[in-house]
CSV table of C-alpha atoms and ligand atoms in Angstrom, one decimal:
chain,number,residue,atom,x,y,z
F,776,UNK,CA,-64.0,32.7,43.5
F,777,UNK,CA,-65.0,31.2,46.8
F,778,UNK,CA,-68.0,31.3,49.0
F,779,UNK,CA,-67.8,32.4,52.7
F,780,UNK,CA,-70.5,32.3,55.4
F,781,UNK,CA,-70.4,35.8,57.0
F,782,UNK,CA,-73.8,35.8,59.1
F,783,UNK,CA,-76.3,33.4,60.7
F,784,UNK,CA,-79.8,33.9,61.8
F,785,UNK,CA,-83.1,32.3,62.9
F,786,UNK,CA,-86.6,32.7,63.9
F,787,UNK,CA,-88.9,30.5,65.8
F,788,UNK,CA,-92.5,30.9,66.4
F,789,UNK,CA,-93.4,31.9,69.9
F,790,UNK,CA,-95.8,29.1,71.0
F,791,UNK,CA,-93.9,26.5,72.9
F,792,UNK,CA,-95.8,23.1,73.4
F,793,UNK,CA,-94.3,20.6,75.9
F,794,UNK,CA,-94.5,16.9,76.0
F,795,UNK,CA,-97.0,17.1,78.9
F,796,UNK,CA,-99.3,19.3,76.8
F,797,UNK,CA,-99.3,16.8,73.9
F,798,UNK,CA,-100.6,14.0,76.8
F,799,UNK,CA,-104.0,15.9,76.7
F,800,UNK,CA,-104.1,15.6,72.9
F,801,UNK,CA,-102.8,11.9,72.4
F,802,UNK,CA,-102.0,8.7,74.2
F,803,UNK,CA,-98.3,9.4,74.9
F,804,UNK,CA,-96.1,10.6,77.8
F,805,UNK,CA,-93.4,13.0,78.7
F,806,UNK,CA,-91.4,9.7,79.7
F,807,UNK,CA,-91.9,8.0,76.3
F,808,UNK,CA,-90.9,11.0,74.2
F,809,UNK,CA,-88.0,12.1,76.1
F,810,UNK,CA,-86.3,8.6,76.5
F,811,UNK,CA,-87.0,7.6,72.9
F,812,UNK,CA,-86.2,10.9,71.1
F,813,UNK,CA,-84.6,13.5,73.6
F,814,UNK,CA,-87.4,15.9,72.8
F,815,UNK,CA,-89.1,18.0,75.6
F,816,UNK,CA,-90.6,20.9,73.8
F,817,UNK,CA,-91.4,22.0,70.3
F,818,UNK,CA,-92.5,25.6,68.7
F,819,UNK,CA,-95.6,25.5,67.0
F,820,UNK,CA,-96.8,28.1,64.5
F,821,UNK,CA,-100.4,29.6,65.1
F,822,UNK,CA,-100.5,31.4,62.0
F,823,UNK,CA,-97.2,32.3,60.4
F,824,UNK,CA,-96.6,30.2,57.4
F,825,UNK,CA,-93.1,29.1,56.2
F,826,UNK,CA,-92.4,32.1,54.1
F,827,UNK,CA,-92.8,34.2,57.0
F,828,UNK,CA,-90.6,32.2,59.3
F,829,UNK,CA,-88.0,32.2,56.5
F,830,UNK,CA,-88.5,36.0,55.9
F,831,UNK,CA,-88.1,36.8,59.5
F,832,UNK,CA,-84.9,34.4,59.7
F,833,UNK,CA,-83.6,36.4,56.8
F,834,UNK,CA,-84.1,39.9,58.3
F,835,UNK,CA,-82.2,38.5,61.4
F,836,UNK,CA,-79.2,37.4,59.2
F,837,UNK,CA,-79.3,40.6,57.1
F,838,UNK,CA,-79.4,42.8,60.4
F,839,UNK,CA,-76.4,41.0,62.0
F,840,UNK,CA,-74.5,41.2,58.7
F,841,UNK,CA,-75.5,45.0,58.3
F,842,UNK,CA,-76.4,44.2,54.6
F,843,UNK,CA,-79.4,45.6,53.0
F,844,UNK,CA,-81.8,43.2,51.1
F,845,UNK,CA,-81.3,45.1,48.1
F,846,UNK,CA,-77.7,43.8,47.7
F,847,UNK,CA,-79.0,40.0,47.7
F,848,UNK,CA,-78.4,38.2,44.4
F,849,UNK,CA,-79.7,34.7,45.3
F,850,UNK,CA,-82.2,33.3,47.8
F,851,UNK,CA,-82.6,29.5,48.1
F,852,UNK,CA,-85.2,28.2,50.7
F,853,UNK,CA,-84.9,24.5,51.6
F,854,UNK,CA,-88.4,23.4,52.7
F,855,UNK,CA,-90.7,20.3,52.3
F,856,UNK,CA,-93.4,22.5,53.9
F,857,UNK,CA,-93.8,25.3,51.2
F,858,UNK,CA,-96.7,27.8,51.4
F,859,UNK,CA,-97.6,26.8,48.0
F,860,UNK,CA,-96.2,24.7,45.2
F,861,UNK,CA,-96.2,28.0,43.2
F,862,UNK,CA,-95.2,30.5,44.0
F,863,UNK,CA,-92.1,29.3,45.7
F,864,UNK,CA,-91.3,30.1,49.2
F,865,UNK,CA,-88.2,31.7,48.1
F,866,UNK,CA,-90.1,34.2,46.0
F,867,UNK,CA,-92.6,35.0,48.9
F,868,UNK,CA,-89.3,35.6,50.9
F,869,UNK,CA,-87.9,37.7,48.4
F,870,UNK,CA,-90.9,39.9,48.4
F,871,UNK,CA,-91.0,39.9,52.0
F,872,UNK,CA,-87.5,41.2,52.9
F,873,UNK,CA,-87.4,43.5,49.6
F,874,UNK,CA,-84.7,41.6,47.9
F,875,UNK,CA,-85.8,42.9,44.5
F,876,UNK,CA,-82.8,41.9,42.3
F,877,UNK,CA,-82.3,38.4,43.6
F,878,UNK,CA,-83.0,35.2,41.8
F,879,UNK,CA,-85.0,33.0,44.2
F,880,UNK,CA,-86.0,29.3,44.2
F,881,UNK,CA,-86.9,26.5,46.5
F,882,UNK,CA,-85.1,23.2,46.9
F,883,UNK,CA,-86.7,20.0,48.1
F,884,UNK,CA,-84.5,17.5,50.1
F,885,UNK,CA,-86.5,17.2,53.3
F,886,UNK,CA,-84.2,17.1,56.4
F,887,UNK,CA,-81.2,17.3,54.3
F,888,UNK,CA,-82.4,20.4,52.4
F,889,UNK,CA,-80.2,22.9,53.9
F,890,UNK,CA,-77.1,20.8,53.1
F,891,UNK,CA,-78.3,20.5,49.6
F,892,UNK,CA,-79.1,24.3,49.4
F,893,UNK,CA,-75.6,25.3,50.8
F,894,UNK,CA,-74.0,23.0,48.4
F,895,UNK,CA,-75.8,24.5,45.4
F,896,UNK,CA,-75.4,28.2,46.5
F,897,UNK,CA,-71.7,27.4,47.0
F,898,UNK,CA,-71.2,26.4,43.3
F,899,UNK,CA,-73.2,29.3,42.3
F,900,UNK,CA,-71.1,31.7,44.1
F,901,UNK,CA,-68.0,30.0,43.2
F,902,UNK,CA,-69.0,30.7,39.4
F,903,UNK,CA,-68.4,34.5,40.1
F,904,UNK,CA,-72.0,35.3,38.9
F,905,UNK,CA,-73.6,35.9,42.2
F,906,UNK,CA,-72.0,38.0,45.3
F,907,UNK,CA,-74.5,37.7,48.1
F,908,UNK,CA,-76.8,34.6,48.7
F,909,UNK,CA,-79.3,34.0,51.5
F,910,UNK,CA,-79.5,30.2,52.2
F,911,UNK,CA,-82.5,29.4,54.3
F,912,UNK,CA,-84.1,26.2,55.8
F,913,UNK,CA,-87.7,26.5,57.1
F,914,UNK,CA,-90.5,24.5,57.9
F,915,UNK,CA,-94.0,24.4,59.4
F,916,UNK,CA,-94.2,20.7,60.0
F,917,UNK,CA,-97.1,21.2,62.1
F,918,UNK,CA,-99.3,21.5,59.1
F,919,UNK,CA,-97.5,18.4,57.5
F,920,UNK,CA,-98.4,16.0,60.3
F,921,UNK,CA,-101.4,14.0,61.4
F,922,UNK,CA,-102.2,15.1,64.8
F,923,UNK,CA,-103.9,11.6,65.5
F,924,UNK,CA,-100.7,9.7,64.7
F,925,UNK,CA,-98.7,9.7,68.0
F,926,UNK,CA,-95.9,7.8,66.2
F,927,UNK,CA,-95.1,11.0,64.1
F,928,UNK,CA,-96.9,14.1,65.8
F,929,UNK,CA,-94.6,14.1,68.8
F,930,UNK,CA,-91.5,14.4,66.8
F,931,UNK,CA,-91.5,17.7,64.7
F,932,UNK,CA,-91.6,21.3,65.3
F,933,UNK,CA,-91.6,24.6,63.3
F,934,UNK,CA,-88.9,27.0,62.8
F,935,UNK,CA,-86.5,28.6,60.3
F,936,UNK,CA,-82.8,29.5,60.1
F,937,UNK,CA,-80.1,30.2,57.5
F,938,UNK,CA,-76.8,31.8,56.6
F,939,UNK,CA,-75.6,34.6,54.4
F,940,UNK,CA,-72.8,33.8,52.0
F,941,UNK,CA,-70.5,36.1,50.3
F,942,UNK,CA,-68.2,35.3,47.2
F,943,UNK,CA,-64.6,36.2,48.0
F,944,UNK,CA,-61.2,35.7,46.0
F,945,UNK,CA,-59.4,34.8,49.3
F,946,UNK,CA,-60.3,31.8,51.4
F,947,UNK,CA,-63.8,30.4,51.6
F,948,UNK,CA,-65.7,28.6,54.1
F,949,UNK,CA,-66.2,25.1,52.2
F,950,UNK,CA,-63.5,22.6,52.5
F,951,UNK,CA,-65.3,19.3,51.4
F,952,UNK,CA,-68.7,17.7,51.0
F,953,UNK,CA,-70.3,14.4,50.6
F,954,UNK,CA,-73.8,14.2,49.4
F,955,UNK,CA,-76.1,11.2,48.3
F,956,UNK,CA,-79.7,10.3,47.3
F,957,UNK,CA,-81.5,7.0,47.2
F,958,UNK,CA,-84.9,7.1,45.6
F,959,UNK,CA,-85.2,3.5,45.8
F,960,UNK,CA,-85.9,3.9,49.4
F,961,UNK,CA,-88.0,7.0,49.1
F,962,UNK,CA,-91.5,5.7,50.2
F,963,UNK,CA,-90.0,5.2,53.7
F,964,UNK,CA,-90.9,8.7,54.3
F,965,UNK,CA,-93.5,10.6,52.4
F,966,UNK,CA,-95.5,13.7,52.9
F,967,UNK,CA,-97.8,15.9,51.0
F,968,UNK,CA,-98.8,13.1,48.2
F,969,UNK,CA,-100.2,14.7,45.1
F,970,UNK,CA,-101.9,11.6,43.3
F,971,UNK,CA,-103.5,12.0,39.8
F,972,UNK,CA,-107.0,13.1,40.5
F,973,UNK,CA,-109.1,14.6,37.7
F,974,UNK,CA,-112.5,13.9,36.0
F,975,UNK,CA,-110.7,11.1,34.0
F,976,UNK,CA,-108.7,9.5,36.6
F,977,UNK,CA,-109.3,6.4,38.7
F,978,UNK,CA,-107.9,7.9,41.9
F,979,UNK,CA,-109.5,9.4,44.7
F,980,UNK,CA,-107.8,11.9,47.0
F,981,UNK,CA,-105.6,10.4,49.4
F,982,UNK,CA,-104.1,11.3,52.7
F,983,UNK,CA,-101.4,13.7,52.4
F,984,UNK,CA,-100.0,13.7,55.9
F,985,UNK,CA,-96.4,12.9,56.7
F,986,UNK,CA,-95.8,9.0,57.1
F,987,UNK,CA,-92.6,7.5,58.1
F,988,UNK,CA,-91.2,4.0,58.9
F,989,UNK,CA,-89.4,5.2,62.0
F,990,UNK,CA,-87.3,2.2,62.5
F,991,UNK,CA,-86.1,2.1,59.1
F,992,UNK,CA,-85.2,5.7,59.0
F,993,UNK,CA,-83.4,5.2,62.3
F,994,UNK,CA,-81.3,2.4,60.8
F,995,UNK,CA,-80.6,4.3,57.7
F,996,UNK,CA,-79.5,7.3,59.5
F,997,UNK,CA,-77.2,5.5,61.9
F,998,UNK,CA,-75.6,3.5,59.0
F,999,UNK,CA,-75.1,6.2,56.4
F,1000,UNK,CA,-74.5,9.3,58.3
F,1001,UNK,CA,-71.0,8.3,60.0
F,1002,UNK,CA,-69.9,7.0,56.7
F,1003,UNK,CA,-70.5,10.5,55.2
F,1004,UNK,CA,-68.9,12.3,58.2
F,1005,UNK,CA,-65.7,10.0,57.5
F,1006,UNK,CA,-65.9,10.7,54.0
F,1007,UNK,CA,-65.6,14.6,54.2
F,1008,UNK,CA,-62.7,14.4,56.8
F,1009,UNK,CA,-61.0,11.8,54.4
F,1010,UNK,CA,-61.4,14.1,51.4
F,1011,UNK,CA,-60.0,17.1,53.4
F,1012,UNK,CA,-57.1,14.9,54.4
F,1013,UNK,CA,-58.1,15.5,57.9
F,1014,UNK,CA,-58.7,13.3,61.1
F,1015,UNK,CA,-61.7,13.6,63.2
F,1016,UNK,CA,-59.8,15.0,65.9
F,1017,UNK,CA,-59.1,18.1,63.7
F,1018,UNK,CA,-63.0,18.6,63.9
F,1019,UNK,CA,-64.3,21.0,66.5
F,1020,UNK,CA,-68.0,20.4,66.6
F,1021,UNK,CA,-70.3,18.3,64.4
F,1022,UNK,CA,-73.8,19.9,64.0
F,1023,UNK,CA,-76.1,17.1,63.0
F,1024,UNK,CA,-79.7,17.4,61.9
F,1025,UNK,CA,-81.8,17.2,65.0
F,1026,UNK,CA,-84.0,14.0,64.4
F,1027,UNK,CA,-83.4,11.9,67.7
F,1028,UNK,CA,-80.8,12.1,70.3
F,1029,UNK,CA,-80.4,8.3,70.3
F,1030,UNK,CA,-79.5,8.5,66.6
F,1031,UNK,CA,-76.9,11.0,67.5
F,1032,UNK,CA,-75.5,8.7,70.4
F,1033,UNK,CA,-75.2,5.8,68.0
F,1034,UNK,CA,-73.2,8.0,65.6
F,1035,UNK,CA,-70.9,9.0,68.2
F,1036,UNK,CA,-70.3,5.3,69.2
F,1037,UNK,CA,-69.8,4.4,65.6
F,1038,UNK,CA,-67.3,7.2,65.0
F,1039,UNK,CA,-65.6,6.5,68.4
F,1040,UNK,CA,-65.7,10.2,69.2
F,1041,UNK,CA,-67.3,11.9,72.6
F,1042,UNK,CA,-71.2,12.5,72.4
F,1043,UNK,CA,-70.2,16.1,73.3
F,1044,UNK,CA,-68.7,16.7,69.8
F,1045,UNK,CA,-72.0,16.7,68.5
F,1046,UNK,CA,-74.1,19.8,69.1
F,1047,UNK,CA,-77.8,19.2,70.1
F,1048,UNK,CA,-80.7,21.5,70.8
F,1049,UNK,CA,-83.4,18.8,69.9
F,1050,UNK,CA,-84.9,19.1,73.5
F,1051,UNK,CA,-86.1,22.6,72.8
F,1052,UNK,CA,-87.3,22.4,69.2
F,1053,UNK,CA,-87.9,18.9,68.2
F,1054,UNK,CA,-87.2,17.8,64.4
F,1055,UNK,CA,-87.5,21.0,62.4
F,1056,UNK,CA,-86.5,19.3,59.3
F,1057,UNK,CA,-84.5,21.6,57.0
F,1058,UNK,CA,-84.4,24.2,59.7
F,1059,UNK,CA,-82.6,22.2,62.5
F,1060,UNK,CA,-79.2,22.6,61.2
F,1061,UNK,CA,-79.3,26.4,60.6
F,1062,UNK,CA,-81.2,27.0,63.9
F,1063,UNK,CA,-78.5,25.2,65.7
F,1064,UNK,CA,-75.5,26.9,64.0
F,1065,UNK,CA,-77.3,30.3,64.8
F,1066,UNK,CA,-77.6,29.3,68.6
F,1067,UNK,CA,-74.0,28.2,68.7
F,1068,UNK,CA,-72.9,31.7,67.0
F,1069,UNK,CA,-75.1,33.6,69.6
F,1070,UNK,CA,-73.8,31.7,72.7
F,1071,UNK,CA,-70.2,32.3,71.5
F,1072,UNK,CA,-69.4,28.6,71.2
F,1073,UNK,CA,-68.7,29.3,67.4
F,1074,UNK,CA,-67.2,32.6,66.2
F,1075,UNK,CA,-67.4,33.4,62.7
F,1076,UNK,CA,-63.8,34.2,61.2
F,1077,UNK,CA,-61.9,32.2,63.5
F,1078,UNK,CA,-61.3,29.2,61.0
F,1079,UNK,CA,-62.6,26.5,63.4
F,1080,UNK,CA,-63.5,23.3,61.5
F,1081,UNK,CA,-66.8,22.0,61.8
F,1082,UNK,CA,-69.1,19.6,60.1
F,1083,UNK,CA,-72.8,20.0,59.1
F,1084,UNK,CA,-74.6,16.6,58.5
F,1085,UNK,CA,-78.2,16.0,57.5
F,1086,UNK,CA,-80.4,13.1,56.5
F,1087,UNK,CA,-84.0,12.4,55.9
F,1088,UNK,CA,-86.7,11.9,53.2
F,1089,UNK,CA,-85.7,11.2,49.7
F,1090,UNK,CA,-83.9,9.3,50.9
F,1091,UNK,CA,-81.2,12.1,51.3
F,1092,UNK,CA,-78.0,12.5,53.3
F,1093,UNK,CA,-74.8,14.5,53.2
F,1094,UNK,CA,-72.3,16.3,55.1
F,1095,UNK,CA,-70.1,19.5,54.5
F,1096,UNK,CA,-66.7,20.2,56.3
F,1097,UNK,CA,-66.7,24.0,56.8
F,1098,UNK,CA,-64.1,26.5,58.1
F,1099,UNK,CA,-66.3,28.8,60.1
Z,1129,ACO,N1,-96.1,7.7,72.8
Z,1129,ACO,C1,-96.2,6.5,73.3
Z,1129,ACO,N2,-95.9,5.3,72.7
Z,1129,ACO,C2,-95.6,5.5,71.3
Z,1129,ACO,C3,-95.5,6.7,70.6
Z,1129,ACO,C4,-95.8,7.8,71.5
Z,1129,ACO,N3,-95.7,9.2,70.9
Z,1129,ACO,N4,-95.3,6.5,69.5
Z,1129,ACO,C5,-95.1,5.2,69.1
Z,1129,ACO,N5,-95.4,4.4,70.4
Z,1129,ACO,C6,-95.4,3.1,70.8
Z,1129,ACO,C7,-95.6,2.2,69.6
Z,1129,ACO,O1,-97.0,2.0,69.1
Z,1129,ACO,C8,-94.9,1.0,70.1
Z,1129,ACO,O2,-95.9,0.2,70.8
Z,1129,ACO,P1,-95.9,-1.4,70.7
Z,1129,ACO,O3,-94.7,-1.9,71.0
Z,1129,ACO,O4,-97.0,-1.7,71.7
Z,1129,ACO,O5,-96.4,-1.6,69.2
Z,1129,ACO,C9,-93.8,1.2,70.9
Z,1129,ACO,O6,-94.1,2.7,71.3
Z,1129,ACO,C10,-92.5,1.4,70.2
Z,1129,ACO,O7,-92.5,2.1,68.9
Z,1129,ACO,P2,-91.3,2.2,67.9
Z,1129,ACO,O8,-91.7,2.9,66.5
Z,1129,ACO,O9,-90.6,0.8,67.7
Z,1129,ACO,O10,-90.3,3.0,68.8
Z,1129,ACO,P3,-88.8,3.4,68.6
Z,1129,ACO,O11,-87.9,3.1,69.6
Z,1129,ACO,O12,-88.4,3.0,66.9
Z,1129,ACO,O13,-88.9,4.9,68.3
Z,1129,ACO,C11,-89.0,6.8,66.5
Z,1129,ACO,C12,-89.7,5.6,67.2
Z,1129,ACO,C13,-88.9,7.7,67.6
Z,1129,ACO,C14,-89.8,7.3,65.5
Z,1129,ACO,C15,-87.6,6.4,66.1
Z,1129,ACO,O14,-87.9,5.0,65.4
Z,1129,ACO,C16,-87.1,7.3,65.2
Z,1129,ACO,O15,-86.4,8.3,65.7
Z,1129,ACO,N6,-86.9,7.1,63.9
Z,1129,ACO,C17,-86.1,8.2,63.1
Z,1129,ACO,C18,-87.0,9.2,62.7
Z,1129,ACO,C19,-86.1,10.3,62.0
Z,1129,ACO,O16,-84.9,10.3,62.2
Z,1129,ACO,N7,-86.7,11.0,61.1
Z,1129,ACO,C20,-85.7,11.9,60.4
Z,1129,ACO,C21,-86.2,12.0,59.1
Z,1129,ACO,S1,-87.6,13.2,59.0
Z,1129,ACO,C22,-87.5,14.0,57.7
Z,1129,ACO,O17,-86.7,13.7,56.8
Z,1129,ACO,C23,-88.7,14.7,57.5
């Protein structure tokens, strides 16, 4: 059996916050944010938590596919900003959409989460034991960041997106993948620290906000991701000229410019929507994919070859070459 992407969807909270609005909250400027990152606006959730964003994205996906939630066998939510450590966000989504027969779990790989989740779901569907799988990436990053730290607060946004996979005995969507982790560099990006604190411990509660060595992450992404893109193309015995679009994690438009330069391909090969949403971590790739499908830039079932590529906390990074 193989796995095939049959529908996409997304949900974004309604509240848009512009760079100019952040100027009244912290010492920053529209010009600094735009030129350093490419971000102009981001969506911020006023009350909807990650499971609700994911649940609404899931309903959008199912509606477009005209498939009832009761048919879903598997739900994976990639997130670094769950509602709770337990229950998982995926279990909350299962209940929200009424997918009562599905197996549901969360997957933690920060901004690479959607790539990791797609890879896992593809293997599970290929086993023949699952027919329909919802693979979602959703984040409320606004609850993870320190709003007094201008070096991170301006970068992130909230949102959710995902795809519906169906198992098939004909040709599936997944051609090749290249996925990595490097825990030795994990402390370059941390969030939600949970130190041992109890009546017998020496620790006191510490700061749990997202902390990032921005420059180190920038260098890591521009070094590792182009190699990973080349790896999936090589594994498929293709060349970069066979690829219609690359959908990169939306962390910083300058990172994507540097990737295009290293790969010697036009910047336009990379799809971009960071100016509207900022960095939505695990949600950024599926939100972008859904936008491209909605605009008609990508049409499901045409067989065009695209690459999804993510990178982030863990450290984690990875690419998938897909027939859309
Ligand atoms: N507004 C104005 N000035 C600022 C701001 C701000 N929001 N933030 C930082 N500055 C200042 C700094 O204080 C510094 O001032 P100084 O020179 O007086 O010390 C100056 O701007 C330059 O700061 P740098 O950190 O060197 O700026 P840089 O050009 O490296 O850009 C950025 C920072 C945008 C964070 C960049 O390093 C980056 O994009 N890194 C990658 C982030 C990323 O990709 N994360 C993805 C993973 S996220 C995940 O997995 C959850």
